[in-house]
PDB file of C-alpha atoms in Angstrom:
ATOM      1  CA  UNK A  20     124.164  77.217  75.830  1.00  0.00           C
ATOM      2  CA  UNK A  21     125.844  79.338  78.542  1.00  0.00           C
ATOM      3  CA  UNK A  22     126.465  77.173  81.399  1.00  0.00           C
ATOM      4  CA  UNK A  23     125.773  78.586  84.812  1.00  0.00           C
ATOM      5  CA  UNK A  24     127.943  77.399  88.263  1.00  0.00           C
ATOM      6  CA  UNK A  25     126.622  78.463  90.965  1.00  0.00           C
ATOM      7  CA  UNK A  26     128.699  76.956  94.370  1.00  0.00           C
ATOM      8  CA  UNK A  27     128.099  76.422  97.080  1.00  0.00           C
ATOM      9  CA  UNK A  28     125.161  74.228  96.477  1.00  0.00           C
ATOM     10  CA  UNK A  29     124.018  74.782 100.131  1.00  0.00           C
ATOM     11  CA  UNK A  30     125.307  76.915 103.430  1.00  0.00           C
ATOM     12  CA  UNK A  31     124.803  76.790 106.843  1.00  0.00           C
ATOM     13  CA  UNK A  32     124.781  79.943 108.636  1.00  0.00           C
ATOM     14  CA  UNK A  33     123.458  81.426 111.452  1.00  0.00           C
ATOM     15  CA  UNK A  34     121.679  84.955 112.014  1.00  0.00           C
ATOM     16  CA  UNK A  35     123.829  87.717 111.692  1.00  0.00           C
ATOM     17  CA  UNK A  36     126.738  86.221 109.708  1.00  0.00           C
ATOM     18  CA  UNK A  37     127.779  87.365 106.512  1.00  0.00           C
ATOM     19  CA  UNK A  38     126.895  85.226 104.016  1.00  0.00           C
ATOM     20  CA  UNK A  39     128.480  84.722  99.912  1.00  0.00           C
ATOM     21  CA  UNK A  40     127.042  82.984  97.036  1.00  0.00           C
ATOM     22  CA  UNK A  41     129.300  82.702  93.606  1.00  0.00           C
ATOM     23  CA  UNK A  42     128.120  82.786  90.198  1.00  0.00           C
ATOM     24  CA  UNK A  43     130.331  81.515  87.220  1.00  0.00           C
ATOM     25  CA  UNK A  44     129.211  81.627  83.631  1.00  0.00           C
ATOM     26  CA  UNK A  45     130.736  79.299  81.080  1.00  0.00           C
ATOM     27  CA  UNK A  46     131.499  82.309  78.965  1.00  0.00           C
ATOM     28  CA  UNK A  47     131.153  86.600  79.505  1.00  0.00           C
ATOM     29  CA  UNK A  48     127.677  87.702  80.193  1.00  0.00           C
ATOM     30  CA  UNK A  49     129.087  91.365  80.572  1.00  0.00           C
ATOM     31  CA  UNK A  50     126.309  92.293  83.372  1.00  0.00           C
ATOM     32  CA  UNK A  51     123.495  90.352  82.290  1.00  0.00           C
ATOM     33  CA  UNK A  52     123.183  88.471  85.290  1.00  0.00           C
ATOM     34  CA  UNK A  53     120.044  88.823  88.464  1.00  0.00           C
ATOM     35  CA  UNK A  54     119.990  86.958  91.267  1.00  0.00           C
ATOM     36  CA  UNK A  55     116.615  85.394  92.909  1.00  0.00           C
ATOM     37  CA  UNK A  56     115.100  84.167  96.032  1.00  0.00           C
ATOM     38  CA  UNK A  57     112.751  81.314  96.620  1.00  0.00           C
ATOM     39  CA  UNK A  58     111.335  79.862  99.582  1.00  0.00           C
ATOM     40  CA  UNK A  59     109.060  76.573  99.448  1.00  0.00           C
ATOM     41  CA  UNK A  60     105.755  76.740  97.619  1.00  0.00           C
ATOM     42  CA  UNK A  61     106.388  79.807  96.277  1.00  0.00           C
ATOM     43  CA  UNK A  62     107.911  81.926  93.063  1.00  0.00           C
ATOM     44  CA  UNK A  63     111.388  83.240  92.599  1.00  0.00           C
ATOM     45  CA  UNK A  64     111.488  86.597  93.761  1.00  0.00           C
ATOM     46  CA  UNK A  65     114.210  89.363  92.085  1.00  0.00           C
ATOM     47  CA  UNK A  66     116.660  90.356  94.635  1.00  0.00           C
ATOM     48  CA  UNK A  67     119.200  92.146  92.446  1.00  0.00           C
ATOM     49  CA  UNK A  68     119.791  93.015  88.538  1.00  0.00           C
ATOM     50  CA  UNK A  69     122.432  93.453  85.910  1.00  0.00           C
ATOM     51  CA  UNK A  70     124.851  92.239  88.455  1.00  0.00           C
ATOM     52  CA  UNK A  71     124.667  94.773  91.188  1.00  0.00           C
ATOM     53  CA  UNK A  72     121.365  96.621  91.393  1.00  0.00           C
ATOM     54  CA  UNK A  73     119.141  96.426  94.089  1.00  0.00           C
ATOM     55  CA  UNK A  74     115.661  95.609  93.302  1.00  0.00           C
ATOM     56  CA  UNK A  75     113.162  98.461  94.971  1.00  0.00           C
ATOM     57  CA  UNK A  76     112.189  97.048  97.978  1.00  0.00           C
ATOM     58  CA  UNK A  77     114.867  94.697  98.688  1.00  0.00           C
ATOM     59  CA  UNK A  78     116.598  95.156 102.101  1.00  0.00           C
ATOM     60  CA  UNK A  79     120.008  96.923 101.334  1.00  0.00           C
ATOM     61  CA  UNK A  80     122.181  94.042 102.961  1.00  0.00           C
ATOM     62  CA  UNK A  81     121.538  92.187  99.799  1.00  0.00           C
ATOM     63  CA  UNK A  82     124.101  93.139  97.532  1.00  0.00           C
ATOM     64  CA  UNK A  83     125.795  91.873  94.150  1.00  0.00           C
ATOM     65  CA  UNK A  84     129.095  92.453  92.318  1.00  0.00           C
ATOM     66  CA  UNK A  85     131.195  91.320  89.715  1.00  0.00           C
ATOM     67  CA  UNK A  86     131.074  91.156  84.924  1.00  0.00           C
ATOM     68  CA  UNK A  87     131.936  89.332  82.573  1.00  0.00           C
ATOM     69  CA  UNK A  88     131.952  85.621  84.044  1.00  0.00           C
ATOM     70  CA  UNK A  89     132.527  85.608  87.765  1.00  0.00           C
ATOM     71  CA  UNK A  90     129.491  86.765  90.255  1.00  0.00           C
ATOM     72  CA  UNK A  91     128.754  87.212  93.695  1.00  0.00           C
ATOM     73  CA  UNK A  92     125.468  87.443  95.977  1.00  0.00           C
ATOM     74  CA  UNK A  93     126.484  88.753  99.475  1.00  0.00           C
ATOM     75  CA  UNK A  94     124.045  89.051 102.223  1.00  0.00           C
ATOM     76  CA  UNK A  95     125.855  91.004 104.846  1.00  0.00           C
ATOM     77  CA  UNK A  96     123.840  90.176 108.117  1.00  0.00           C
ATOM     78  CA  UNK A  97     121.650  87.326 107.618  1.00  0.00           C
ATOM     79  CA  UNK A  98     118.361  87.788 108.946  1.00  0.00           C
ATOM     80  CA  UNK A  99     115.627  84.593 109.785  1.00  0.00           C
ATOM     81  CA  UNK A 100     113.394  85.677 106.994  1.00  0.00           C
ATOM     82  CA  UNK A 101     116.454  84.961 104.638  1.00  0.00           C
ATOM     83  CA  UNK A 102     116.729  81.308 104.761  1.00  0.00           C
ATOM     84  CA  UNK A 103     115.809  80.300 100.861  1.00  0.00           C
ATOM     85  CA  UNK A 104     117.169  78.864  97.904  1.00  0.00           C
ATOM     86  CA  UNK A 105     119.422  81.515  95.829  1.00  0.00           C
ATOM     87  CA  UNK A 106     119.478  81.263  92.346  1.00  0.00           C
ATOM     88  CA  UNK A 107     120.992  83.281  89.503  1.00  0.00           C
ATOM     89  CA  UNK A 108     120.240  83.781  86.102  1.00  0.00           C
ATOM     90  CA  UNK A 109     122.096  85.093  83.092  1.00  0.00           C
ATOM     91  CA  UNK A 110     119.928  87.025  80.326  1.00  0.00           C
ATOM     92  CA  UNK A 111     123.114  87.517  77.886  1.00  0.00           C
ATOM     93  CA  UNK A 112     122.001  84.956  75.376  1.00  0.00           C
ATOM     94  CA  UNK A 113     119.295  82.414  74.556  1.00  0.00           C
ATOM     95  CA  UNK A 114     118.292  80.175  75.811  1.00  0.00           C
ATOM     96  CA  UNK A 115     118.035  82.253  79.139  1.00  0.00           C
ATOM     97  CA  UNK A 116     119.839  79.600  81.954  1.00  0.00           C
ATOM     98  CA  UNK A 117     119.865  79.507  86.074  1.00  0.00           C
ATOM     99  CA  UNK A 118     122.326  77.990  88.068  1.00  0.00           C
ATOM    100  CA  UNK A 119     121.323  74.870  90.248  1.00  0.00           C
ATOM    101  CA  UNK A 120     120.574  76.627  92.991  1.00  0.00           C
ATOM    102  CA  UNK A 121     122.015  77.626  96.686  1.00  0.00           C
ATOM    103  CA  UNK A 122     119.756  76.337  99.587  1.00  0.00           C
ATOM    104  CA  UNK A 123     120.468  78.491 102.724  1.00  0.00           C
ATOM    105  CA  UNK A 124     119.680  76.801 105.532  1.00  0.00           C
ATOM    106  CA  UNK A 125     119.810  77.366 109.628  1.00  0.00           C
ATOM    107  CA  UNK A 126     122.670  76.599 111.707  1.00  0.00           C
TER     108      UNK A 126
ATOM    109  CA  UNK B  17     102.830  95.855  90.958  1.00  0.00           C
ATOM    110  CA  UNK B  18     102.897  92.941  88.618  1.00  0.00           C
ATOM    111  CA  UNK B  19     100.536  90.036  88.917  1.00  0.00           C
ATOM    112  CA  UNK B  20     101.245  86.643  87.149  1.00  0.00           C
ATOM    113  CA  UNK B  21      98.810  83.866  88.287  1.00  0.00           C
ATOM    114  CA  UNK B  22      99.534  80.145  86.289  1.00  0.00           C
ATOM    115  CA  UNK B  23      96.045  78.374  85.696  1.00  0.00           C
ATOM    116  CA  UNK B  24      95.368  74.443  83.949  1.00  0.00           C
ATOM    117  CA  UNK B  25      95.384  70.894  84.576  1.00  0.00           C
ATOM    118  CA  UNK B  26      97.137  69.581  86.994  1.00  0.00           C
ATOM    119  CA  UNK B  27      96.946  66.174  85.095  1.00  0.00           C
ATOM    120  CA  UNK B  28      97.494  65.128  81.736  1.00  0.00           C
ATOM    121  CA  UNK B  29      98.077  61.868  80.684  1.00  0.00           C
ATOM    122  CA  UNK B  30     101.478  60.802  78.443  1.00  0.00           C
ATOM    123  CA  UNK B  31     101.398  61.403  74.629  1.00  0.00           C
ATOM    124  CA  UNK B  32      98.592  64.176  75.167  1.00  0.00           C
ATOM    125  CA  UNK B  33      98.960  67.951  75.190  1.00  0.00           C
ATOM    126  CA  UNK B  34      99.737  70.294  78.246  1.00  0.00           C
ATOM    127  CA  UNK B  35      97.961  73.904  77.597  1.00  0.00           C
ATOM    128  CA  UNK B  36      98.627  76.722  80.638  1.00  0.00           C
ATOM    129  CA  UNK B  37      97.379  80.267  80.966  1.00  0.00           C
ATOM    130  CA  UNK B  38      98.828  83.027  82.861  1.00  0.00           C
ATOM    131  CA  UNK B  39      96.930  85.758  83.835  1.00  0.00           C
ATOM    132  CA  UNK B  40      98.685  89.136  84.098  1.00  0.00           C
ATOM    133  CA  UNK B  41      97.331  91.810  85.950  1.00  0.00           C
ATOM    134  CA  UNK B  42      99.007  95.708  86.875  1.00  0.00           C
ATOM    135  CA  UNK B  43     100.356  95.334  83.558  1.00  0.00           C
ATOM    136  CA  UNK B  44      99.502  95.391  79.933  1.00  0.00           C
ATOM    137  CA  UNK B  45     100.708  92.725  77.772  1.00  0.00           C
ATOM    138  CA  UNK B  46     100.117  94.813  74.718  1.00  0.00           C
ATOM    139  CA  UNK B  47     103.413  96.674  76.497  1.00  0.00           C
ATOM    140  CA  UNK B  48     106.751  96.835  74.652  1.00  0.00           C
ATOM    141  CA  UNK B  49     109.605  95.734  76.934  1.00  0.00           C
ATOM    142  CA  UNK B  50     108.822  92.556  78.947  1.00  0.00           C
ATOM    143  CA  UNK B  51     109.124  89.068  77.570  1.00  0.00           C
ATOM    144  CA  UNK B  52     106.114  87.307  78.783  1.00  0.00           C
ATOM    145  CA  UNK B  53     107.873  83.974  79.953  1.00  0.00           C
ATOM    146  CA  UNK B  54     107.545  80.097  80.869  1.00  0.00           C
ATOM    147  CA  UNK B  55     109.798  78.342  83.510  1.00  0.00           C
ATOM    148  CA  UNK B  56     109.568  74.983  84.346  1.00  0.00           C
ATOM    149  CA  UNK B  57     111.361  73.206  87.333  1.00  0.00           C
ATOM    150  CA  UNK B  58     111.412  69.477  87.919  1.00  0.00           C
ATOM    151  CA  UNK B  59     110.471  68.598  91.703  1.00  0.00           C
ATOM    152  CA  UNK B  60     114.055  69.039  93.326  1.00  0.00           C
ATOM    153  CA  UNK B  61     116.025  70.282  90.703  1.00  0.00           C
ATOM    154  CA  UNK B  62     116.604  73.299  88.710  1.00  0.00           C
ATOM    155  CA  UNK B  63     115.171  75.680  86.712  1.00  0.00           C
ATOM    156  CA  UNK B  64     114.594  75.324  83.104  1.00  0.00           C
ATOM    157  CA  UNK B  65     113.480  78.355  80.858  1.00  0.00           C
ATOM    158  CA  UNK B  66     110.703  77.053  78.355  1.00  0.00           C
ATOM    159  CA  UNK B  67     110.600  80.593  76.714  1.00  0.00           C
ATOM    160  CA  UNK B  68     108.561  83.540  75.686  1.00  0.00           C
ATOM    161  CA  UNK B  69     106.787  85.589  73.524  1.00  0.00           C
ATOM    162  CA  UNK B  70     106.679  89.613  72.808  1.00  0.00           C
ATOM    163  CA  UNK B  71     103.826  91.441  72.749  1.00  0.00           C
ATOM    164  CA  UNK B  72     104.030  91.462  69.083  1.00  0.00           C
ATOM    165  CA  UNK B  73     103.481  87.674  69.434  1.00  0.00           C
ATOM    166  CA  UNK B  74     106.881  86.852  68.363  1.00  0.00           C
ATOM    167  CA  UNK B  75     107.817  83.841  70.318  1.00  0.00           C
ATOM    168  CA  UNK B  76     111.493  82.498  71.014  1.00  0.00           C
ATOM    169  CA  UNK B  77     111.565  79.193  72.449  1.00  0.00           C
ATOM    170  CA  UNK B  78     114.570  77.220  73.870  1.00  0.00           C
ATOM    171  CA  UNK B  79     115.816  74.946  71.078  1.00  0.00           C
ATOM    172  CA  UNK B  80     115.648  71.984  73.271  1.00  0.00           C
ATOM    173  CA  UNK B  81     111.500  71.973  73.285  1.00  0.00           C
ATOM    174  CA  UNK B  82     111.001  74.167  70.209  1.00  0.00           C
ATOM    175  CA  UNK B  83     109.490  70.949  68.258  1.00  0.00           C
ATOM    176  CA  UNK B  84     106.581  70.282  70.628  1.00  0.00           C
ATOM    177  CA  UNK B  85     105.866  74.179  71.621  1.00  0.00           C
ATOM    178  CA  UNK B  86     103.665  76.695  70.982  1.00  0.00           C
ATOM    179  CA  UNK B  87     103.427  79.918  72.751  1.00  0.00           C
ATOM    180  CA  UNK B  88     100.801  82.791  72.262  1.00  0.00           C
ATOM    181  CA  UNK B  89      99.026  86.119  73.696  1.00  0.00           C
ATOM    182  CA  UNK B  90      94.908  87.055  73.889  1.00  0.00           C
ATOM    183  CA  UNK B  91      95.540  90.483  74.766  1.00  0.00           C
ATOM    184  CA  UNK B  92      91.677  90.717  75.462  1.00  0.00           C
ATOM    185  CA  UNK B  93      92.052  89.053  78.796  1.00  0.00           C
ATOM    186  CA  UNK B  94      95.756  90.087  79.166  1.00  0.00           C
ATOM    187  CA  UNK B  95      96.920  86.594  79.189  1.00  0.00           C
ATOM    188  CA  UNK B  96      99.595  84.624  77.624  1.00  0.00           C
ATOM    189  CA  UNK B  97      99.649  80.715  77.362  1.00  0.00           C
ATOM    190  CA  UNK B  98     101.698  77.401  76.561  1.00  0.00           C
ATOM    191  CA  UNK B  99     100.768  74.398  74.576  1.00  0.00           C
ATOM    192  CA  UNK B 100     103.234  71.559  74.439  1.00  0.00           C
ATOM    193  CA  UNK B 101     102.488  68.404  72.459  1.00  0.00           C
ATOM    194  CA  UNK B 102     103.384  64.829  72.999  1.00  0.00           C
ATOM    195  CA  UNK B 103     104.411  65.001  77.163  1.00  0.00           C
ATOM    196  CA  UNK B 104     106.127  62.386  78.693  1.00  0.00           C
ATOM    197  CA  UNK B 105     107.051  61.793  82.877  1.00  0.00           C
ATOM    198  CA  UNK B 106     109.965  63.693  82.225  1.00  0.00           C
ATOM    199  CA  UNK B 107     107.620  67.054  81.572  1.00  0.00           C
ATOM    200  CA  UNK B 108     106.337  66.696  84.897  1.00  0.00           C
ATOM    201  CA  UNK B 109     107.264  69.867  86.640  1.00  0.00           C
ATOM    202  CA  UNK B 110     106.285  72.975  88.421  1.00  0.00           C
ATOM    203  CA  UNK B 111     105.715  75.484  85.487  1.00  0.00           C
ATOM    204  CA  UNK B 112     105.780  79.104  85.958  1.00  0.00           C
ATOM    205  CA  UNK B 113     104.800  82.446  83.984  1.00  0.00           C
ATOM    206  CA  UNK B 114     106.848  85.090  84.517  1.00  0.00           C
ATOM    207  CA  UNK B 115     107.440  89.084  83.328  1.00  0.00           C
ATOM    208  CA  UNK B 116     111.022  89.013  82.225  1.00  0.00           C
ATOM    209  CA  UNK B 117     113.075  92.419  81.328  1.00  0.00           C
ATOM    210  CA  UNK B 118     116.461  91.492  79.270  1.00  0.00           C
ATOM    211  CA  UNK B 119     118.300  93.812  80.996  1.00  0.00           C
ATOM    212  CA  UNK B 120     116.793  93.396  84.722  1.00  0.00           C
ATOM    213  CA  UNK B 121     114.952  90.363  85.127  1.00  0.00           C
ATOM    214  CA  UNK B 122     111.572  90.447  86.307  1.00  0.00           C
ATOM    215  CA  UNK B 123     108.245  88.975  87.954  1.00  0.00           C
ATOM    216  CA  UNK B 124     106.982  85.899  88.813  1.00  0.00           C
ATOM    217  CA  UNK B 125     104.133  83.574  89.419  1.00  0.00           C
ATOM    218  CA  UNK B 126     103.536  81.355  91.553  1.00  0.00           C
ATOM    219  CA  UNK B 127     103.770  78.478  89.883  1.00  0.00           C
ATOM    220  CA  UNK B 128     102.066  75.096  89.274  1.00  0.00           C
ATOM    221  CA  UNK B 129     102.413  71.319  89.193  1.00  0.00           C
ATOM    222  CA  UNK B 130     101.653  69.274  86.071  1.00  0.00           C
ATOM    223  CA  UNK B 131     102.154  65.762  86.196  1.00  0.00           C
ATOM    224  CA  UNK B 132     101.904  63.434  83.567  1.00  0.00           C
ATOM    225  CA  UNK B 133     100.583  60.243  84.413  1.00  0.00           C
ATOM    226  CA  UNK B 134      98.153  57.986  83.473  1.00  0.00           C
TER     227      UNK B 134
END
């Protein structure tokens, strides 16, 4: 199974700062690799796709970059409604896997 | 836009069989493209793909669960559901159905608890 790192495992930031979540897979994924939000009681929601596209209707200071085995989330202003739990996912190979998980939380 | 609402007991005792239903609506199941898909994630910790089936009915399932699951489609009420045999505590989670794209990921639901317990 491809093992997924995600670091860190939780932030503190406050509105308006710039905010970076890494990615690692255990092996290449080429772009095969989306990112997801989730707040409390509720489903993850897409935020980005094959490594760097937007999902419609995502605010554009989400972005995402990087292939092969290293990944980044960046949220460039951080806004109130953005403190969730980050995930990312790597559809390269079965089984599908997620990373543990990056809890954003208020500073 | 995409639908996916989880539906089932919330209960099941050990030994006996968990059986969900998702039930997809803006979309057709009968569709080729999406992989019609089961999460799982344990109260606190992380997520745990279960797996999926086409809409040919071809299901893939992850190999650590593949003995005690079966996954399948009833494209007359454009649903999809999971049946997993012989629970124990440690299948207590929050499952989810999801609408899953290989290339872009994809749609979820909202998800619900299932604890086993007697």
């Amino acid at each position: 199974d491809i093992q997924m790192t995600q670091s860190p495992s939780s932030l503190s930031a406050g509105v308006g700062d710039r905010v970076t979540i890494t990615c690692r897979a255990s092996q290449s994924i080429t772009t095969y690799l989306h990112w997801y939000q989730q707040k409390p009681g509720k489903g993850p929601k897409l935020l980005i796709y094959a490594a760097s596209t937007l999902q419609s209707g995502v605010p554009s200071r989400f972005s995402g970059s990087g292939s092969g085995t290293d990944f980044t989330l960046t949220i460039s202003s951080l806004q109130p409604e953005d403190f969730a739990t980050y995930y990312c996912q790597q559809s390269y190979s079965i089984p599908w896997t997620f990373g543990l998980g990056t809890a954003v939380e208020i500073k | 836009q995409v639908q996916l609402q989880e539906s089932g007991p919330r209960l099941v005792k050990p030994s006996q069989t968990l059986t969900l239903t998702c039930t997809v609506s803006g979309a057709s199941i009968r569709s080729g493209g999406p992989y019609w898909s089961w999460i799982r994630q344990v109260p606190g910790k992380g997520l745990e793909w279960i797996g999926y089936i086409y809409y040919s009915g071809s299901p893939y399932y992850n190999p650590s669960l593949t003995s005690r699951l079966t996954m399948s489609l009833d494209t007359s009420k454009n649903q999809f559901s999971l049946r997993l045999t012989s629970v124990t505590a440690a299948d207590t989670a929050v499952y989810y159905c999801a609408r899953l794209v290989l290339c872009c990921g994809g749609d979820w639901g909202q998800g619900t608890l299932v604890t086993v317990s007697s």
